[in-house]
Short mmCIF file of C-alpha atoms in Angstrom, two decimals:
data_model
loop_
_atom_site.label_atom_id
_atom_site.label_comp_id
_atom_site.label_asym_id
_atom_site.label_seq_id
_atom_site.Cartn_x
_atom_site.Cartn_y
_atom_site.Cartn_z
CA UNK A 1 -7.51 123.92 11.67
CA UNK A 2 -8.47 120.35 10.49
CA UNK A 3 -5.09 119.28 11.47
CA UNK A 4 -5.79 119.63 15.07
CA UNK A 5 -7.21 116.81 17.01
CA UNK A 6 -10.76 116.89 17.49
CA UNK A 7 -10.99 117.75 20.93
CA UNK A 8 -8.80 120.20 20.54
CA UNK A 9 -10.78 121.84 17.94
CA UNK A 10 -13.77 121.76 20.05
CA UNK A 11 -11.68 123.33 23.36
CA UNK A 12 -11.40 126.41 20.78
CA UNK A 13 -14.63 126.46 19.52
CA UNK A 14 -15.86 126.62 23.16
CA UNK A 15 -13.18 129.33 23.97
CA UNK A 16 -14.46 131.31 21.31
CA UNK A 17 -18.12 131.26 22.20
CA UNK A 18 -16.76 132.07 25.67
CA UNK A 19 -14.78 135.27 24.52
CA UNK A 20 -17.33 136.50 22.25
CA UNK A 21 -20.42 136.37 24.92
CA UNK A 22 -18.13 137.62 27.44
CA UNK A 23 -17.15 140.46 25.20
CA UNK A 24 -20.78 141.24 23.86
CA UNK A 25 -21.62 141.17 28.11
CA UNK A 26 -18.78 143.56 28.78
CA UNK A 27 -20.40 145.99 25.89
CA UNK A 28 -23.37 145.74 27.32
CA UNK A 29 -22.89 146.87 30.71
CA UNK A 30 -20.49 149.40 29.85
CA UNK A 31 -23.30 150.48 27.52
CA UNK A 32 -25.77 150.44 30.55
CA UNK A 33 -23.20 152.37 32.93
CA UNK A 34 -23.12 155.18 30.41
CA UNK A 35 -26.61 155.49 30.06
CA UNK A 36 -27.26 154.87 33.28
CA UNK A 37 -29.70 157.80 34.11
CA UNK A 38 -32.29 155.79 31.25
CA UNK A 39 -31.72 152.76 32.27
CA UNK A 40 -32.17 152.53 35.57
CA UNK A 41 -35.56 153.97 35.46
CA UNK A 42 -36.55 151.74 33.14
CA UNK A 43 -35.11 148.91 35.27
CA UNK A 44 -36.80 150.25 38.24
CA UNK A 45 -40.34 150.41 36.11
CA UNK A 46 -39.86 146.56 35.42
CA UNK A 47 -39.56 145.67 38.57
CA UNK A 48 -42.38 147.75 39.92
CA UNK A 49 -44.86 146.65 37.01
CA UNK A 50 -43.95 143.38 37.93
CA UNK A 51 -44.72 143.92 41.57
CA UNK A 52 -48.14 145.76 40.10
CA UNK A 53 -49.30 143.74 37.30
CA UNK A 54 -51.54 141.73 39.58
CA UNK A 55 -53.55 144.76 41.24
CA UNK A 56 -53.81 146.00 37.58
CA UNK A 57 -55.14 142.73 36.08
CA UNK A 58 -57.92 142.74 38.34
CA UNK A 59 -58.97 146.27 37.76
CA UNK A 60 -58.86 146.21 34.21
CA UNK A 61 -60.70 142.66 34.41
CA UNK A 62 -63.41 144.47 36.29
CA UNK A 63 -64.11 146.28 33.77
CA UNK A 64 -62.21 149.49 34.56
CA UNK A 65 -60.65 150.94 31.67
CA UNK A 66 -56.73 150.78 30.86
CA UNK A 67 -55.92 153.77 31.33
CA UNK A 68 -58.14 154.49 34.11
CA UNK A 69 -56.54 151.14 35.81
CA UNK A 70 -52.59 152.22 35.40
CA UNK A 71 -53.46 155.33 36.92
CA UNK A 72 -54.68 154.19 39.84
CA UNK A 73 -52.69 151.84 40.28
CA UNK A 74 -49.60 153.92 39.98
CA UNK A 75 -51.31 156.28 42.32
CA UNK A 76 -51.80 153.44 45.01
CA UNK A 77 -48.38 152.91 44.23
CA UNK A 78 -46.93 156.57 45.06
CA UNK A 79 -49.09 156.64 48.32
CA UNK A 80 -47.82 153.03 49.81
CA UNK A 81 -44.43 153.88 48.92
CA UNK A 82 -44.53 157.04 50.54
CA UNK A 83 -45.82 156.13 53.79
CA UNK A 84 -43.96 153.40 54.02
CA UNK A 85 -40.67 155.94 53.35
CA UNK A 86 -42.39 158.34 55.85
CA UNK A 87 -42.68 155.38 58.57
CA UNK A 88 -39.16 153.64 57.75
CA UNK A 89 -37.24 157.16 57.94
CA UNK A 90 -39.21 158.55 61.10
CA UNK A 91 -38.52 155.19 62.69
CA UNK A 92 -35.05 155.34 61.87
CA UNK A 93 -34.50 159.24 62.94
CA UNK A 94 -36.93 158.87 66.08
CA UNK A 95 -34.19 155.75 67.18
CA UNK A 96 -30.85 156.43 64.98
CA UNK A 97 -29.66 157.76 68.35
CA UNK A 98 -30.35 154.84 70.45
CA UNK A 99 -29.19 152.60 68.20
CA UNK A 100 -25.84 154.16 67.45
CA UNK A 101 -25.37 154.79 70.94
CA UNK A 102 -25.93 151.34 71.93
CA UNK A 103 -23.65 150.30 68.95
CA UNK A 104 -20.89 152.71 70.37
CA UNK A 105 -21.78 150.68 73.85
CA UNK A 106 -21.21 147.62 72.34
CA UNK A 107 -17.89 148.54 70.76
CA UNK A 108 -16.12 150.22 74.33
CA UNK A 109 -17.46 146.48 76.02
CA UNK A 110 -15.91 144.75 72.95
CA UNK A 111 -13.04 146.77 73.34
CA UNK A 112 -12.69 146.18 77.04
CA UNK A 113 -12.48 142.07 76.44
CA UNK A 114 -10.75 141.70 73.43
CA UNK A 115 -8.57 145.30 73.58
CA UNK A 116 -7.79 147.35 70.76
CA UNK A 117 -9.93 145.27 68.55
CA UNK A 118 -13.23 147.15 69.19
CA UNK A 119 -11.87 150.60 68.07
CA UNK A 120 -12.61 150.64 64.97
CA UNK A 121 -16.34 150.00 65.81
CA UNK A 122 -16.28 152.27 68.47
CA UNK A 123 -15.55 154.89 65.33
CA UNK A 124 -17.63 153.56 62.99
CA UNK A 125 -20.66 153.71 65.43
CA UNK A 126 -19.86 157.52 66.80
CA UNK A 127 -19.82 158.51 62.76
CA UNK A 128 -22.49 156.12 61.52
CA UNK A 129 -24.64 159.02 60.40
CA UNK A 130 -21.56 161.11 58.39
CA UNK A 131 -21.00 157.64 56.55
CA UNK A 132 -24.07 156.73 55.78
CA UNK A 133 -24.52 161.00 54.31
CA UNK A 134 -21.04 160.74 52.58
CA UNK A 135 -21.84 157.13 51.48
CA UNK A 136 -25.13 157.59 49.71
CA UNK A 137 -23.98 161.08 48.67
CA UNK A 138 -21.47 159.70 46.73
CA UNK A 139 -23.43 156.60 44.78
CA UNK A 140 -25.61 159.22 44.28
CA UNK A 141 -23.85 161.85 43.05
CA UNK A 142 -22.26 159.23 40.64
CA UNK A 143 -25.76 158.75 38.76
CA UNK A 144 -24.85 161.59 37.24
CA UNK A 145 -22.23 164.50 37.16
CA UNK A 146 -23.35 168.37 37.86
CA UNK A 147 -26.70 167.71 38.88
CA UNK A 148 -28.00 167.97 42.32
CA UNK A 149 -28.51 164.75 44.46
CA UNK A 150 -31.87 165.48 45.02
CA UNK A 151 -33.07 167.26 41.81
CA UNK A 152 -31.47 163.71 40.49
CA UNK A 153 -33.54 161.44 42.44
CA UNK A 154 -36.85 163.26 42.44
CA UNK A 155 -36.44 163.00 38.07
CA UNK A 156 -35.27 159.51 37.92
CA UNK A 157 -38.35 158.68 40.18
CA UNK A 158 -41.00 160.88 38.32
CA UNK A 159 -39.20 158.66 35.10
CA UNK A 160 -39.70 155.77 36.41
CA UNK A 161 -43.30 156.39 37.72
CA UNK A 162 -43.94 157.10 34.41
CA UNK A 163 -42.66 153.95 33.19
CA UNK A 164 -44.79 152.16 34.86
CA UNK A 165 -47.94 153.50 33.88
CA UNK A 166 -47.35 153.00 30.27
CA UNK A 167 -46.20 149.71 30.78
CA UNK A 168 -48.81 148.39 32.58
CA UNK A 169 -51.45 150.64 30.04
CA UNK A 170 -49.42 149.00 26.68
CA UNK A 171 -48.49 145.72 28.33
CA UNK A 172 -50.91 143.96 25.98
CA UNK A 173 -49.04 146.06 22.41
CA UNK A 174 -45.64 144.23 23.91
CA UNK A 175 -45.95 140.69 22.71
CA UNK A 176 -47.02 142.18 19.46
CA UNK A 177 -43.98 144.75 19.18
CA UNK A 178 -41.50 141.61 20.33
CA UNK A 179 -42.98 138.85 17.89
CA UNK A 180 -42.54 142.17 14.92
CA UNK A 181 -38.93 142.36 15.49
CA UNK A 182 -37.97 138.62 16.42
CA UNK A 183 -35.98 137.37 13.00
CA UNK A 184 -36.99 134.20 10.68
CA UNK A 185 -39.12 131.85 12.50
CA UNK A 186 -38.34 132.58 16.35
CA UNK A 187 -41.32 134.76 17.30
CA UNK A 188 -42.14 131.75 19.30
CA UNK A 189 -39.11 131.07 20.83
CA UNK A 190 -39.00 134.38 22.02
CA UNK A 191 -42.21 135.43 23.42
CA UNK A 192 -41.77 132.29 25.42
CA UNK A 193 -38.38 133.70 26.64
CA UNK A 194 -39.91 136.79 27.32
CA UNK A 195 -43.26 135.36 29.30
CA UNK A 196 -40.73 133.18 31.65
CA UNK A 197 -38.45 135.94 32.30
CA UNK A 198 -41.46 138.30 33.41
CA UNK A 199 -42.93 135.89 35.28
CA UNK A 200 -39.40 134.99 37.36
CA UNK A 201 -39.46 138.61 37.84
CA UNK A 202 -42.68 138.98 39.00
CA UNK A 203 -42.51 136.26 41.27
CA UNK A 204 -39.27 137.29 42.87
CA UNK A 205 -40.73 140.60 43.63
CA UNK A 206 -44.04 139.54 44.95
CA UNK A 207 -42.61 136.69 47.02
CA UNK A 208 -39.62 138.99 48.26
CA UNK A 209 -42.10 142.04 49.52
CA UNK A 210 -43.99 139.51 51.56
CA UNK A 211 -41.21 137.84 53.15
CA UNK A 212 -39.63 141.23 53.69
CA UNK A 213 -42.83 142.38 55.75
CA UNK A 214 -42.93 138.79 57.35
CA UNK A 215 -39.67 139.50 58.60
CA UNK A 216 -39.82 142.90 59.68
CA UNK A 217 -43.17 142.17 61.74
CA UNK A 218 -41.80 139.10 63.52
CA UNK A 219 -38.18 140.54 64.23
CA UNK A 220 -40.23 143.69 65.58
CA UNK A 221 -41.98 142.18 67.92
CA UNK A 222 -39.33 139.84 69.48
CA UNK A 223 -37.85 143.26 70.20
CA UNK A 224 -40.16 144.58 71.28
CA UNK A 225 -40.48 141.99 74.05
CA UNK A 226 -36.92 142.18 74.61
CA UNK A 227 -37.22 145.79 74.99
CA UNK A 228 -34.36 146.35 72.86
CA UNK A 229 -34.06 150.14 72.32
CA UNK A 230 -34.90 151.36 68.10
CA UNK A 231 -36.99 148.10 67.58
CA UNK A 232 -39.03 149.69 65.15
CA UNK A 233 -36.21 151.08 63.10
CA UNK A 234 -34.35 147.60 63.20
CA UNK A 235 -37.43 146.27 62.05
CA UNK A 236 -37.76 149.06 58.91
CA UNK A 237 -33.66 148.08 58.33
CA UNK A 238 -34.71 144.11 58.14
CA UNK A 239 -37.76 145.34 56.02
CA UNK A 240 -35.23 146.99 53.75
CA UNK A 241 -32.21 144.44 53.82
CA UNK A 242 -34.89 141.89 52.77
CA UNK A 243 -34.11 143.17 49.38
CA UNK A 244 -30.69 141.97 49.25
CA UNK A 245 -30.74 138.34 49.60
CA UNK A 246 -28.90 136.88 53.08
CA UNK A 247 -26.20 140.04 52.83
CA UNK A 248 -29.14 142.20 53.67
CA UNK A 249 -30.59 140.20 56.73
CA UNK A 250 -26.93 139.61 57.91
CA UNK A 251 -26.60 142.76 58.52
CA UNK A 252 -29.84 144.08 59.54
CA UNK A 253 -29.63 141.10 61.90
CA UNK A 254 -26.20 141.41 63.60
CA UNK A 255 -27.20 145.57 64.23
CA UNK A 256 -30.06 143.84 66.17
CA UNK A 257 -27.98 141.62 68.18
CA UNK A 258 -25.57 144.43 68.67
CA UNK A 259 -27.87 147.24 70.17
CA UNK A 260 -29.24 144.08 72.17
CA UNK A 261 -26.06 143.08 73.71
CA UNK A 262 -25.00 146.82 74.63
CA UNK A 263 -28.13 148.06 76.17
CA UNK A 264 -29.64 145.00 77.58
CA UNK A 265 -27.04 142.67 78.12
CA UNK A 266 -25.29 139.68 77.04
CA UNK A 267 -28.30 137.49 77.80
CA UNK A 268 -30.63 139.61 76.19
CA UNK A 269 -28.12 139.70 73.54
CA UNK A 270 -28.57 135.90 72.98
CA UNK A 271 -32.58 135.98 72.85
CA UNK A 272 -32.49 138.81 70.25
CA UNK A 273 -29.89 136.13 68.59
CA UNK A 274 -32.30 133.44 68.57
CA UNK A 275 -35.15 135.39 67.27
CA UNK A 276 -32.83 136.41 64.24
CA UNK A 277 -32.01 132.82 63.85
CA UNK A 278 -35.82 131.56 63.55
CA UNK A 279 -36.93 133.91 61.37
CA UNK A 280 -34.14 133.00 59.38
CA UNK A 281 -34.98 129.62 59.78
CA UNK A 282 -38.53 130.26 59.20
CA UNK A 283 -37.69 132.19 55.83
CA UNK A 284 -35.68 129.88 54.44
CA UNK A 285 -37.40 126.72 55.05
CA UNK A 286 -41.06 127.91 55.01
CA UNK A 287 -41.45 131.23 53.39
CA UNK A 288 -39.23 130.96 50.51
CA UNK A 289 -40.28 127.40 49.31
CA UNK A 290 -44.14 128.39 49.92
CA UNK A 291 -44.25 131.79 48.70
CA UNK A 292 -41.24 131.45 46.11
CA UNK A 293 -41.81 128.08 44.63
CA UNK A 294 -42.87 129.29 41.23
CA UNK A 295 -39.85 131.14 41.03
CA UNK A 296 -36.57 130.52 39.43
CA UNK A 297 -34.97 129.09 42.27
CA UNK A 298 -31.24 129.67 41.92
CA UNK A 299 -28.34 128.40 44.39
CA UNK A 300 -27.12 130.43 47.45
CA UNK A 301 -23.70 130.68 46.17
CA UNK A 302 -25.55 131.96 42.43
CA UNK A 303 -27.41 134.62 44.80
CA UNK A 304 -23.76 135.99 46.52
CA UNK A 305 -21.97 136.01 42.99
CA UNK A 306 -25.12 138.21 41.76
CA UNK A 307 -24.92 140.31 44.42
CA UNK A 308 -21.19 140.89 44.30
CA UNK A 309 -21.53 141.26 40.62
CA UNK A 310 -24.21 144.21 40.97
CA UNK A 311 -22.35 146.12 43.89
CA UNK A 312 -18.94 146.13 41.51
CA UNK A 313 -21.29 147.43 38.53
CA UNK A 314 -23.72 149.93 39.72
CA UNK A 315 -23.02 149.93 44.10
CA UNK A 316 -26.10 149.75 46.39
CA UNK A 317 -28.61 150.19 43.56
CA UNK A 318 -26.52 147.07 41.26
CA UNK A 319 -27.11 144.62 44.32
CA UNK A 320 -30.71 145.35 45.02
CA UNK A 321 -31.38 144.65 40.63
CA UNK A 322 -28.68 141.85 40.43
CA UNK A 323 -31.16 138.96 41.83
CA UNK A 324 -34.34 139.74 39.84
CA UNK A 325 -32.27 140.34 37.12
CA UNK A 326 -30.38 137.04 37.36
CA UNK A 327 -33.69 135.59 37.98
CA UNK A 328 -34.58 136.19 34.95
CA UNK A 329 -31.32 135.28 33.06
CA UNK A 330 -32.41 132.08 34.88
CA UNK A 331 -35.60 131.99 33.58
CA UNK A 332 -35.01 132.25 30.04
CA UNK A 333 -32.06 129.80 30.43
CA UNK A 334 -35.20 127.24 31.48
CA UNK A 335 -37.67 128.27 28.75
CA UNK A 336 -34.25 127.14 25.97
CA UNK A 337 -33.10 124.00 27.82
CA UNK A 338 -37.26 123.00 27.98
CA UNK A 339 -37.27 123.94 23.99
CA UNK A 340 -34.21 122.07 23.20
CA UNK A 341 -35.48 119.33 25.44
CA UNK A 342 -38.52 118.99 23.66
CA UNK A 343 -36.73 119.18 20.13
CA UNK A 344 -34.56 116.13 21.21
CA UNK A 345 -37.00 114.26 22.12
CA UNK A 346 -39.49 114.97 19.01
CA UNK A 347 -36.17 114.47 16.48
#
């Protein structure tokens, strides 16, 4: 080995710390795709204790005891969820119609200018609702083999509810438990690691719920002005889509534009485009570096690779974890480079 130059003996070196993290990564997610039906509860019960922590805190500073405080909370929790379900899936059944016959609309005048090239979403549009069934059925089903879609769900959520109570009742027991098992002197080091990640976490979740609503609310009512048909469902499909970083509202926005442009016409079409385009604008210029700014702010192109990443791994649930998840990765990469920083400097 000494007989090689010196760069070249560092190009290994690198190449080795490259194949043994990638490696270690690979065994990890394989690990996590087997075990998927405990994981991604408990994944799921992060996120949500994240989003919670802050109605919990204040509770339990009140003086309301732990227990007493999770439980509500977590009850608060089911109900808002629910209703918002309720609301999002009446919407979209009271005006999946509408909207997928305006989409099929929009494909025969697509069609009509630009020839065979609108047939395929002229298809797509007139068997939107078996795609979506078959679709979800099978990343689903996929969760786990044998068992019934719905028996499936209902356990992983009842898990994951769970989850979240005792995390946000034992929350306090988790620095302990980390600092017990942290070897030779980097209890430190790693609480710190922890704290940052959680808090990138938390942040991302808080910040993207509000934006989400901010969204919804003002694409809703420029519908509604516009009298596009299903502007309530559009706006629960932007409310959803929030959750996948500009993939999400893409999408959510061009069915917008396209129900527009079918039912109301191509200058309708235009002003359902521009209200798209300013809330865009308006998220990400004023709502993500207002609400957001404590986050770990990571680069569009970081936020598409994450994305991709997650929807390769795990499908539609991988893409809706990849960006808090990465946020975090990005937060504990921080906390080391501010540690190493600091040990530089001191040495």
């Amino acid at each position: 080995m000494h007989l090689l130059p010196l760069p070249a003996r560092r190009f290994a070196a690198w190449c080795a710390v490259v194949l043994l993290a990638s490696g270690v990564g690979y065994v990890g997610i394989r690990l996590c795709s087997e075990l998927r039906t405990a994981v991604t509860p408990v994944l799921l019960a992060l996120l949500g204790t994240a989003l919670l922590r802050p109605l919990y805190r204040r509770m339990a500073a009140a003086g309301v005891p732990r227990s007493l405080s999770a439980g509500i909370t977590c009850v608060a929790v089911v109900a808002v969820v629910g209703g918002a379900v309720y609301i999002v899936v009446a919407a979209l059944i009271d005006s999946g119609d509408q909207i997928v016959a305006a989409l099929r609309s929009a494909a025969r005048g697509i069609a009509e200018h630009f020839g065979a090239a609108g047939t395929s979403l002229d298809d797509l549009a007139s068997h939107a609702k078996e795609l979506l069934t078959k679709f979800g059925g099978t990343a689903a089903s996929n969760v786990i083999s044998g068992v019934s879609v719905v028996g499936e769900t209902i356990a992983m959520a009842v898990l994951a509810l769970l989850l979240v109570f005792f995390f946000l009742r034992d929350s306090y027991r988790a620095v302990a438990v980390l600092r017990s098992v942290a070897p030779g002197g980097s209890a430190d080091t790693l609480e710190a690691m922890a704290r940052r990640a959680f808090r990138a976490v938390e942040g991302f979740m808080r910040g993207t719920t509000f934006i989400a609503f901010i969204d919804a609310v003002c694409i809703t009512v420029g519908l509604l002005v516009l009298d596009v048909p299903g502007a309530v469902g559009l706006g629960a499909l932007v409310f959803v889509g929030a959750y996948i970083p500009y993939l999400g509202a893409f999408l959510s926005g061009a069915v917008a534009v396209l129900v527009a442009l079918a039912d109301r016409g191509f200058v309708i079409a235009l002003w359902a485009l521009g209200v798209v385009l300013a809330v865009q604008v308006l998220e990400g210029h004023v709502l993500q570096p207002v609400i957001q700014s404590r986050t770990v702010q990571m680069h569009p192109a970081v936020v598409m690779v994450a994305i991709t990443a997650g929807a390769s791994v795990a499908g539609i649930l991988g893409m809706l974890l990849a960006v808090p998840l990465t946020a975090a990765g990005f937060g504990i990469l921080h906390e080391l480079r501010t540690r190493y920083e600091t040990v530089a400097d001191g040495s």
